[in-house]
Amino acid sequence: MSRARRHLTRFPLLLAASACSVLFLGGCDHLHQDMATQPKYRPLSPSDFFRDGRSERPLLENTVARGSLANDEFVIPKDSNAFPLEVDQALLERGQERFTAFCTPCHGLQGDGNGMVALRGMKHPPSYHIDRLREAPNGYFYDVITNGFGQMYSYGVQIPPRDRWAIVAYVRALQLSRDAHVSELPAELREKLSQGDSAK
Amino acid sequence: MPQLFHRSANSTARISILAVVILATLGLTAVLGGVRSPNFTNQYLTRDQPIQFSHKHHAGDDGIDCRYCHAGVETSATAGIPPTKTCMNCHSVLFNNVGYLAPVRESYSTNTSIQWVKVHRLADYVYFNHSIHVNKGIGCSTCHGQVNQMPLMFQASTLQMQWCLDCHRDPEKNLREKKDIFNMDWKPAPDQAEKGKLLAAQYNVRSVRDLTSCSTCHR
């Protein structure tokens, strides 16, 4: 067989070999995983080591997590009207943001208990604008957020203590928004209000 | 001395050279295209989950904030999958007897985890941190797409390094105001170029040199 002929017969071989190498390269993802899949736990990854299959370990009973002692200052008795933080615009805005994320599904944007999830069939929570809740102390709201009440489960896990107080402050602001007299407003706001009336 | 090569060897040689060039081009195109295709990146792929959870229903129709479930997104590297208790906040009452939520009730009553299938999987040598992105003006939908329109969750982006760098080289085009971070319908305004510059200064976004440094994402 001449050399040229041999070359020709090799051609399909070459073709097959390059096709194989393409496939092979494409399969790299499955071949070299040792860096991409390291023997370590990422958040919430399953574990063969622990009996319940969780690498994320649940809190042990009667233990205090590191750093959570700092939250002691936020713990106010249920029947106390104290407020552990300085109330300013920033805190109220934080409270509004947290309230919108965590509370409005049931309590509604205005706190009257007409949130979207309540409309879907949850029991409507009481409006914040009833006398019982207007007169309830600050500690009561903090306690309900922390431990839940009736149909409402506890929100202690989702909302850290400082944010709970921000929400309490915002709920107070909501209550005031429905229970304030025009005469209590600063002069410039009063003027704005009367202008708004005439504009209608 | 007889000729070493037959005359046809000339054209065979030319065809061979041409074939090598064509094959190499095709091969390279196939490989490069292949690794960018959804087959390889898992983009647009929905997974079978223990419960066919709909983000469209919860985040879209009901308007529940992302953070209601993914509460860690602003403070930790991972946004977090909510504990079953978060589901039960509503589903202890709503749809509390339907069959397809049975795994939720079982998980809650037996204190076992629901084994969700991870949709957004980064390689272990990537140290991605949600909180830094969310706190510096990158909204959820920039990477995750309009989750409020996804009945079943899928990966909206390629999650490849090229895609990460695309933003790390020019983050200003994606920066939003604080109030829009969790807004799924946010689109860049026509004046995004100027706005982006202002926001980058406001958020103290690091220089492109820092953002594209290897150790920003790899340790």
PDB file of C-alpha atoms in Angstrom, chain A:
ATOM      1  CA  MET A   1       0.000   0.000   0.000  1.00  0.00           C
ATOM      2  CA  SER A   2       1.424   3.380  -0.933  1.00  0.00           C
ATOM      3  CA  ARG A   3       1.851   6.026   1.766  1.00  0.00           C
ATOM      4  CA  ALA A   4      -0.787   8.213   0.235  1.00  0.00           C
ATOM      5  CA  ARG A   5      -3.275   5.382   0.362  1.00  0.00           C
ATOM      6  CA  ARG A   6      -2.475   4.788   3.990  1.00  0.00           C
ATOM      7  CA  HIS A   7      -3.014   8.456   4.695  1.00  0.00           C
ATOM      8  CA  LEU A   8      -6.419   8.242   3.083  1.00  0.00           C
ATOM      9  CA  THR A   9      -7.447   5.252   5.156  1.00  0.00           C
ATOM     10  CA  ARG A  10      -6.358   7.097   8.259  1.00  0.00           C
ATOM     11  CA  PHE A  11      -8.649  10.000   7.506  1.00  0.00           C
ATOM     12  CA  PRO A  12     -11.853   8.525   8.996  1.00  0.00           C
ATOM     13  CA  LEU A  13      -9.849   7.501  12.040  1.00  0.00           C
ATOM     14  CA  LEU A  14      -8.675  11.060  12.495  1.00  0.00           C
ATOM     15  CA  LEU A  15     -12.232  12.274  12.145  1.00  0.00           C
ATOM     16  CA  ALA A  16     -13.477   9.834  14.779  1.00  0.00           C
ATOM     17  CA  ALA A  17     -10.622  10.761  17.090  1.00  0.00           C
ATOM     18  CA  SER A  18     -11.342  14.489  16.910  1.00  0.00           C
ATOM     19  CA  ALA A  19     -15.049  13.878  17.412  1.00  0.00           C
ATOM     20  CA  CYS A  20     -14.192  11.807  20.483  1.00  0.00           C
ATOM     21  CA  SER A  21     -11.915  14.501  21.877  1.00  0.00           C
ATOM     22  CA  VAL A  22     -14.713  17.052  21.479  1.00  0.00           C
ATOM     23  CA  LEU A  23     -17.065  14.806  23.410  1.00  0.00           C
ATOM     24  CA  PHE A  24     -14.367  14.158  25.941  1.00  0.00           C
ATOM     25  CA  LEU A  25     -13.735  17.857  26.541  1.00  0.00           C
ATOM     26  CA  GLY A  26     -17.464  18.417  26.841  1.00  0.00           C
ATOM     27  CA  GLY A  27     -17.518  15.819  29.568  1.00  0.00           C
ATOM     28  CA  CYS A  28     -14.855  17.555  31.652  1.00  0.00           C
ATOM     29  CA  ASP A  29     -17.507  18.778  34.025  1.00  0.00           C
ATOM     30  CA  HIS A  30     -18.095  15.217  35.126  1.00  0.00           C
ATOM     31  CA  LEU A  31     -14.466  14.215  35.180  1.00  0.00           C
ATOM     32  CA  HIS A  32     -12.752  16.873  37.228  1.00  0.00           C
ATOM     33  CA  GLN A  33     -15.107  17.689  40.059  1.00  0.00           C
ATOM     34  CA  ASP A  34     -12.630  17.627  42.925  1.00  0.00           C
ATOM     35  CA  MET A  35     -12.308  21.422  43.060  1.00  0.00           C
ATOM     36  CA  ALA A  36     -15.906  22.187  42.229  1.00  0.00           C
ATOM     37  CA  THR A  37     -17.276  19.675  44.729  1.00  0.00           C
ATOM     38  CA  GLN A  38     -15.029  19.830  47.741  1.00  0.00           C
ATOM     39  CA  PRO A  39     -15.507  17.639  50.808  1.00  0.00           C
ATOM     40  CA  LYS A  40     -16.978  20.437  52.894  1.00  0.00           C
ATOM     41  CA  TYR A  41     -20.422  21.569  53.962  1.00  0.00           C
ATOM     42  CA  ARG A  42     -22.026  24.573  52.398  1.00  0.00           C
ATOM     43  CA  PRO A  43     -25.005  26.181  54.130  1.00  0.00           C
ATOM     44  CA  LEU A  44     -27.931  23.747  54.354  1.00  0.00           C
ATOM     45  CA  SER A  45     -26.138  20.956  52.491  1.00  0.00           C
ATOM     46  CA  PRO A  46     -27.124  17.443  53.580  1.00  0.00           C
ATOM     47  CA  SER A  47     -24.847  15.347  55.749  1.00  0.00           C
ATOM     48  CA  ASP A  48     -24.243  11.637  56.111  1.00  0.00           C
ATOM     49  CA  PHE A  49     -22.552  12.167  59.424  1.00  0.00           C
ATOM     50  CA  PHE A  50     -25.446  13.369  61.558  1.00  0.00           C
ATOM     51  CA  ARG A  51     -28.351  11.065  62.125  1.00  0.00           C
ATOM     52  CA  ASP A  52     -30.983  13.606  61.068  1.00  0.00           C
ATOM     53  CA  GLY A  53     -29.119  14.245  57.801  1.00  0.00           C
ATOM     54  CA  ARG A  54     -28.522  17.945  58.482  1.00  0.00           C
ATOM     55  CA  SER A  55     -25.164  19.643  58.415  1.00  0.00           C
ATOM     56  CA  GLU A  56     -26.908  22.717  59.806  1.00  0.00           C
ATOM     57  CA  ARG A  57     -27.154  21.861  63.492  1.00  0.00           C
ATOM     58  CA  PRO A  58     -30.288  22.845  65.403  1.00  0.00           C
ATOM     59  CA  LEU A  59     -29.880  24.885  68.595  1.00  0.00           C
ATOM     60  CA  LEU A  60     -29.521  22.809  71.725  1.00  0.00           C
ATOM     61  CA  GLU A  61     -32.139  23.327  74.347  1.00  0.00           C
ATOM     62  CA  ASN A  62     -31.280  25.661  77.233  1.00  0.00           C
ATOM     63  CA  THR A  63     -28.239  27.085  75.490  1.00  0.00           C
ATOM     64  CA  VAL A  64     -27.524  30.640  74.435  1.00  0.00           C
ATOM     65  CA  ALA A  65     -26.000  31.256  71.027  1.00  0.00           C
ATOM     66  CA  ARG A  66     -22.775  33.207  70.949  1.00  0.00           C
ATOM     67  CA  GLY A  67     -23.480  36.906  70.578  1.00  0.00           C
ATOM     68  CA  SER A  68     -27.136  36.737  71.541  1.00  0.00           C
ATOM     69  CA  LEU A  69     -26.489  38.021  75.075  1.00  0.00           C
ATOM     70  CA  ALA A  70     -26.217  41.409  73.402  1.00  0.00           C
ATOM     71  CA  ASN A  71     -29.942  41.143  72.773  1.00  0.00           C
ATOM     72  CA  ASP A  72     -30.726  41.192  76.496  1.00  0.00           C
ATOM     73  CA  GLU A  73     -31.261  44.945  76.441  1.00  0.00           C
ATOM     74  CA  PHE A  74     -34.158  44.443  74.024  1.00  0.00           C
ATOM     75  CA  VAL A  75     -36.101  42.163  76.324  1.00  0.00           C
ATOM     76  CA  ILE A  76     -38.873  44.212  77.918  1.00  0.00           C
ATOM     77  CA  PRO A  77     -41.673  42.610  79.971  1.00  0.00           C
ATOM     78  CA  LYS A  78     -44.953  42.069  78.173  1.00  0.00           C
ATOM     79  CA  ASP A  79     -46.813  44.568  80.321  1.00  0.00           C
ATOM     80  CA  SER A  80     -44.202  47.301  80.211  1.00  0.00           C
ATOM     81  CA  ASN A  81     -44.564  50.375  78.069  1.00  0.00           C
ATOM     82  CA  ALA A  82     -40.824  51.004  77.999  1.00  0.00           C
ATOM     83  CA  PHE A  83     -38.993  51.335  74.685  1.00  0.00           C
ATOM     84  CA  PRO A  84     -35.348  50.211  74.614  1.00  0.00           C
ATOM     85  CA  LEU A  85     -34.249  52.292  71.620  1.00  0.00           C
ATOM     86  CA  GLU A  86     -34.137  55.910  70.663  1.00  0.00           C
ATOM     87  CA  VAL A  87     -36.982  56.564  68.246  1.00  0.00           C
ATOM     88  CA  ASP A  88     -35.927  58.583  65.219  1.00  0.00           C
ATOM     89  CA  GLN A  89     -36.799  58.787  61.543  1.00  0.00           C
ATOM     90  CA  ALA A  90     -34.269  56.075  60.627  1.00  0.00           C
ATOM     91  CA  LEU A  91     -35.794  53.605  63.091  1.00  0.00           C
ATOM     92  CA  LEU A  92     -39.304  54.326  61.813  1.00  0.00           C
ATOM     93  CA  GLU A  93     -38.199  53.833  58.225  1.00  0.00           C
ATOM     94  CA  ARG A  94     -36.525  50.582  59.148  1.00  0.00           C
ATOM     95  CA  GLY A  95     -39.725  49.576  60.918  1.00  0.00           C
ATOM     96  CA  GLN A  96     -41.816  50.443  57.881  1.00  0.00           C
ATOM     97  CA  GLU A  97     -39.598  48.367  55.638  1.00  0.00           C
ATOM     98  CA  ARG A  98     -39.648  45.346  57.978  1.00  0.00           C
ATOM     99  CA  PHE A  99     -43.379  45.732  58.596  1.00  0.00           C
ATOM    100  CA  THR A 100     -43.976  45.721  54.843  1.00  0.00           C
ATOM    101  CA  ALA A 101     -41.925  42.572  54.370  1.00  0.00           C
ATOM    102  CA  PHE A 102     -43.087  40.486  57.325  1.00  0.00           C
ATOM    103  CA  CYS A 103     -46.418  41.810  58.601  1.00  0.00           C
ATOM    104  CA  THR A 104     -48.393  43.162  55.649  1.00  0.00           C
ATOM    105  CA  PRO A 105     -49.227  39.718  54.199  1.00  0.00           C
ATOM    106  CA  CYS A 106     -51.828  39.439  56.968  1.00  0.00           C
ATOM    107  CA  HIS A 107     -52.058  42.814  58.722  1.00  0.00           C
ATOM    108  CA  GLY A 108     -52.176  44.861  55.514  1.00  0.00           C
ATOM    109  CA  LEU A 109     -50.260  48.020  54.689  1.00  0.00           C
ATOM    110  CA  GLN A 110     -52.430  50.084  57.010  1.00  0.00           C
ATOM    111  CA  GLY A 111     -52.519  47.591  59.845  1.00  0.00           C
ATOM    112  CA  ASP A 112     -56.252  47.041  59.599  1.00  0.00           C
ATOM    113  CA  GLY A 113     -55.987  43.280  59.080  1.00  0.00           C
ATOM    114  CA  ASN A 114     -56.794  43.182  55.373  1.00  0.00           C
ATOM    115  CA  GLY A 115     -53.545  41.769  54.006  1.00  0.00           C
ATOM    116  CA  MET A 116     -53.427  39.600  50.907  1.00  0.00           C
ATOM    117  CA  VAL A 117     -52.963  36.359  52.833  1.00  0.00           C
ATOM    118  CA  ALA A 118     -55.789  37.268  55.205  1.00  0.00           C
ATOM    119  CA  LEU A 119     -57.979  37.810  52.137  1.00  0.00           C
ATOM    120  CA  ARG A 120     -56.997  34.302  50.970  1.00  0.00           C
ATOM    121  CA  GLY A 121     -58.622  32.794  54.032  1.00  0.00           C
ATOM    122  CA  MET A 122     -56.504  33.280  57.128  1.00  0.00           C
ATOM    123  CA  LYS A 123     -58.514  34.609  60.029  1.00  0.00           C
ATOM    124  CA  HIS A 124     -58.363  38.403  59.742  1.00  0.00           C
ATOM    125  CA  PRO A 125     -56.116  39.654  62.504  1.00  0.00           C
ATOM    126  CA  PRO A 126     -57.546  42.456  64.633  1.00  0.00           C
ATOM    127  CA  SER A 127     -56.980  45.972  63.354  1.00  0.00           C
ATOM    128  CA  TYR A 128     -54.305  47.943  65.196  1.00  0.00           C
ATOM    129  CA  HIS A 129     -56.801  50.772  65.333  1.00  0.00           C
ATOM    130  CA  ILE A 130     -59.036  49.309  68.022  1.00  0.00           C
ATOM    131  CA  ASP A 131     -59.003  50.592  71.583  1.00  0.00           C
ATOM    132  CA  ARG A 132     -57.590  47.389  73.054  1.00  0.00           C
ATOM    133  CA  LEU A 133     -54.472  47.577  70.864  1.00  0.00           C
ATOM    134  CA  ARG A 134     -54.139  51.360  71.104  1.00  0.00           C
ATOM    135  CA  GLU A 135     -53.917  50.959  74.844  1.00  0.00           C
ATOM    136  CA  ALA A 136     -51.689  47.864  74.775  1.00  0.00           C
ATOM    137  CA  PRO A 137     -48.149  48.524  76.065  1.00  0.00           C
ATOM    138  CA  ASN A 138     -45.096  48.383  73.775  1.00  0.00           C
ATOM    139  CA  GLY A 139     -43.937  45.178  75.443  1.00  0.00           C
ATOM    140  CA  TYR A 140     -47.122  43.455  74.326  1.00  0.00           C
ATOM    141  CA  PHE A 141     -46.388  44.015  70.629  1.00  0.00           C
ATOM    142  CA  TYR A 142     -42.797  42.902  71.087  1.00  0.00           C
ATOM    143  CA  ASP A 143     -44.026  39.768  72.841  1.00  0.00           C
ATOM    144  CA  VAL A 144     -46.507  38.921  70.082  1.00  0.00           C
ATOM    145  CA  ILE A 145     -43.847  39.299  67.381  1.00  0.00           C
ATOM    146  CA  THR A 146     -41.410  37.190  69.395  1.00  0.00           C
ATOM    147  CA  ASN A 147     -43.757  34.435  70.531  1.00  0.00           C
ATOM    148  CA  GLY A 148     -46.794  34.645  68.296  1.00  0.00           C
ATOM    149  CA  PHE A 149     -50.430  34.975  69.258  1.00  0.00           C
ATOM    150  CA  GLY A 150     -53.451  32.860  68.315  1.00  0.00           C
ATOM    151  CA  GLN A 151     -53.145  31.906  64.676  1.00  0.00           C
ATOM    152  CA  MET A 152     -49.998  33.971  64.277  1.00  0.00           C
ATOM    153  CA  TYR A 153     -46.859  31.890  64.667  1.00  0.00           C
ATOM    154  CA  SER A 154     -43.766  33.341  66.279  1.00  0.00           C
ATOM    155  CA  TYR A 155     -41.594  35.608  64.146  1.00  0.00           C
ATOM    156  CA  GLY A 156     -38.621  35.392  66.456  1.00  0.00           C
ATOM    157  CA  VAL A 157     -36.566  33.467  63.929  1.00  0.00           C
ATOM    158  CA  GLN A 158     -37.224  35.731  60.966  1.00  0.00           C
ATOM    159  CA  ILE A 159     -36.978  39.109  62.690  1.00  0.00           C
ATOM    160  CA  PRO A 160     -34.028  39.951  64.957  1.00  0.00           C
ATOM    161  CA  PRO A 161     -34.839  41.809  68.230  1.00  0.00           C
ATOM    162  CA  ARG A 162     -33.776  45.263  67.091  1.00  0.00           C
ATOM    163  CA  ASP A 163     -35.999  45.026  64.023  1.00  0.00           C
ATOM    164  CA  ARG A 164     -38.900  43.843  66.174  1.00  0.00           C
ATOM    165  CA  TRP A 165     -38.672  47.106  68.086  1.00  0.00           C
ATOM    166  CA  ALA A 166     -38.459  49.047  64.832  1.00  0.00           C
ATOM    167  CA  ILE A 167     -41.698  47.356  63.832  1.00  0.00           C
ATOM    168  CA  VAL A 168     -43.282  48.191  67.192  1.00  0.00           C
ATOM    169  CA  ALA A 169     -42.339  51.839  66.640  1.00  0.00           C
ATOM    170  CA  TYR A 170     -43.860  51.766  63.170  1.00  0.00           C
ATOM    171  CA  VAL A 171     -47.067  50.126  64.429  1.00  0.00           C
ATOM    172  CA  ARG A 172     -47.323  52.966  66.961  1.00  0.00           C
ATOM    173  CA  ALA A 173     -46.902  55.435  64.090  1.00  0.00           C
ATOM    174  CA  LEU A 174     -49.644  53.654  62.133  1.00  0.00           C
ATOM    175  CA  GLN A 175     -51.941  53.859  65.129  1.00  0.00           C
ATOM    176  CA  LEU A 176     -51.227  57.549  65.510  1.00  0.00           C
ATOM    177  CA  SER A 177     -51.967  58.109  61.827  1.00  0.00           C
ATOM    178  CA  ARG A 178     -55.582  57.147  62.422  1.00  0.00           C
ATOM    179  CA  ASP A 179     -55.956  58.710  65.832  1.00  0.00           C
ATOM    180  CA  ALA A 180     -54.473  62.163  65.674  1.00  0.00           C
ATOM    181  CA  HIS A 181     -56.140  65.549  65.678  1.00  0.00           C
ATOM    182  CA  VAL A 182     -55.293  68.158  63.100  1.00  0.00           C
ATOM    183  CA  SER A 183     -54.544  70.567  65.908  1.00  0.00           C
ATOM    184  CA  GLU A 184     -51.661  68.317  67.036  1.00  0.00           C
ATOM    185  CA  LEU A 185     -49.836  68.675  63.716  1.00  0.00           C
ATOM    186  CA  PRO A 186     -46.950  71.093  63.224  1.00  0.00           C
ATOM    187  CA  ALA A 187     -48.077  74.334  61.608  1.00  0.00           C
ATOM    188  CA  GLU A 188     -46.547  73.676  58.190  1.00  0.00           C
ATOM    189  CA  LEU A 189     -48.142  70.234  57.884  1.00  0.00           C
ATOM    190  CA  ARG A 190     -51.496  71.711  58.941  1.00  0.00           C
ATOM    191  CA  GLU A 191     -51.182  74.244  56.170  1.00  0.00           C
ATOM    192  CA  LYS A 192     -50.274  71.531  53.651  1.00  0.00           C
ATOM    193  CA  LEU A 193     -53.322  69.579  54.752  1.00  0.00           C
ATOM    194  CA  SER A 194     -55.709  72.490  54.218  1.00  0.00           C
ATOM    195  CA  GLN A 195     -54.169  73.106  50.801  1.00  0.00           C
ATOM    196  CA  GLY A 196     -54.732  69.465  49.955  1.00  0.00           C
ATOM    197  CA  ASP A 197     -58.394  69.900  50.910  1.00  0.00           C
ATOM    198  CA  SER A 198     -58.883  72.927  48.700  1.00  0.00           C
ATOM    199  CA  ALA A 199     -57.172  71.140  45.812  1.00  0.00           C
ATOM    200  CA  LYS A 200     -59.910  68.525  45.886  1.00  0.00           C
TER     201      LYS A 200
END
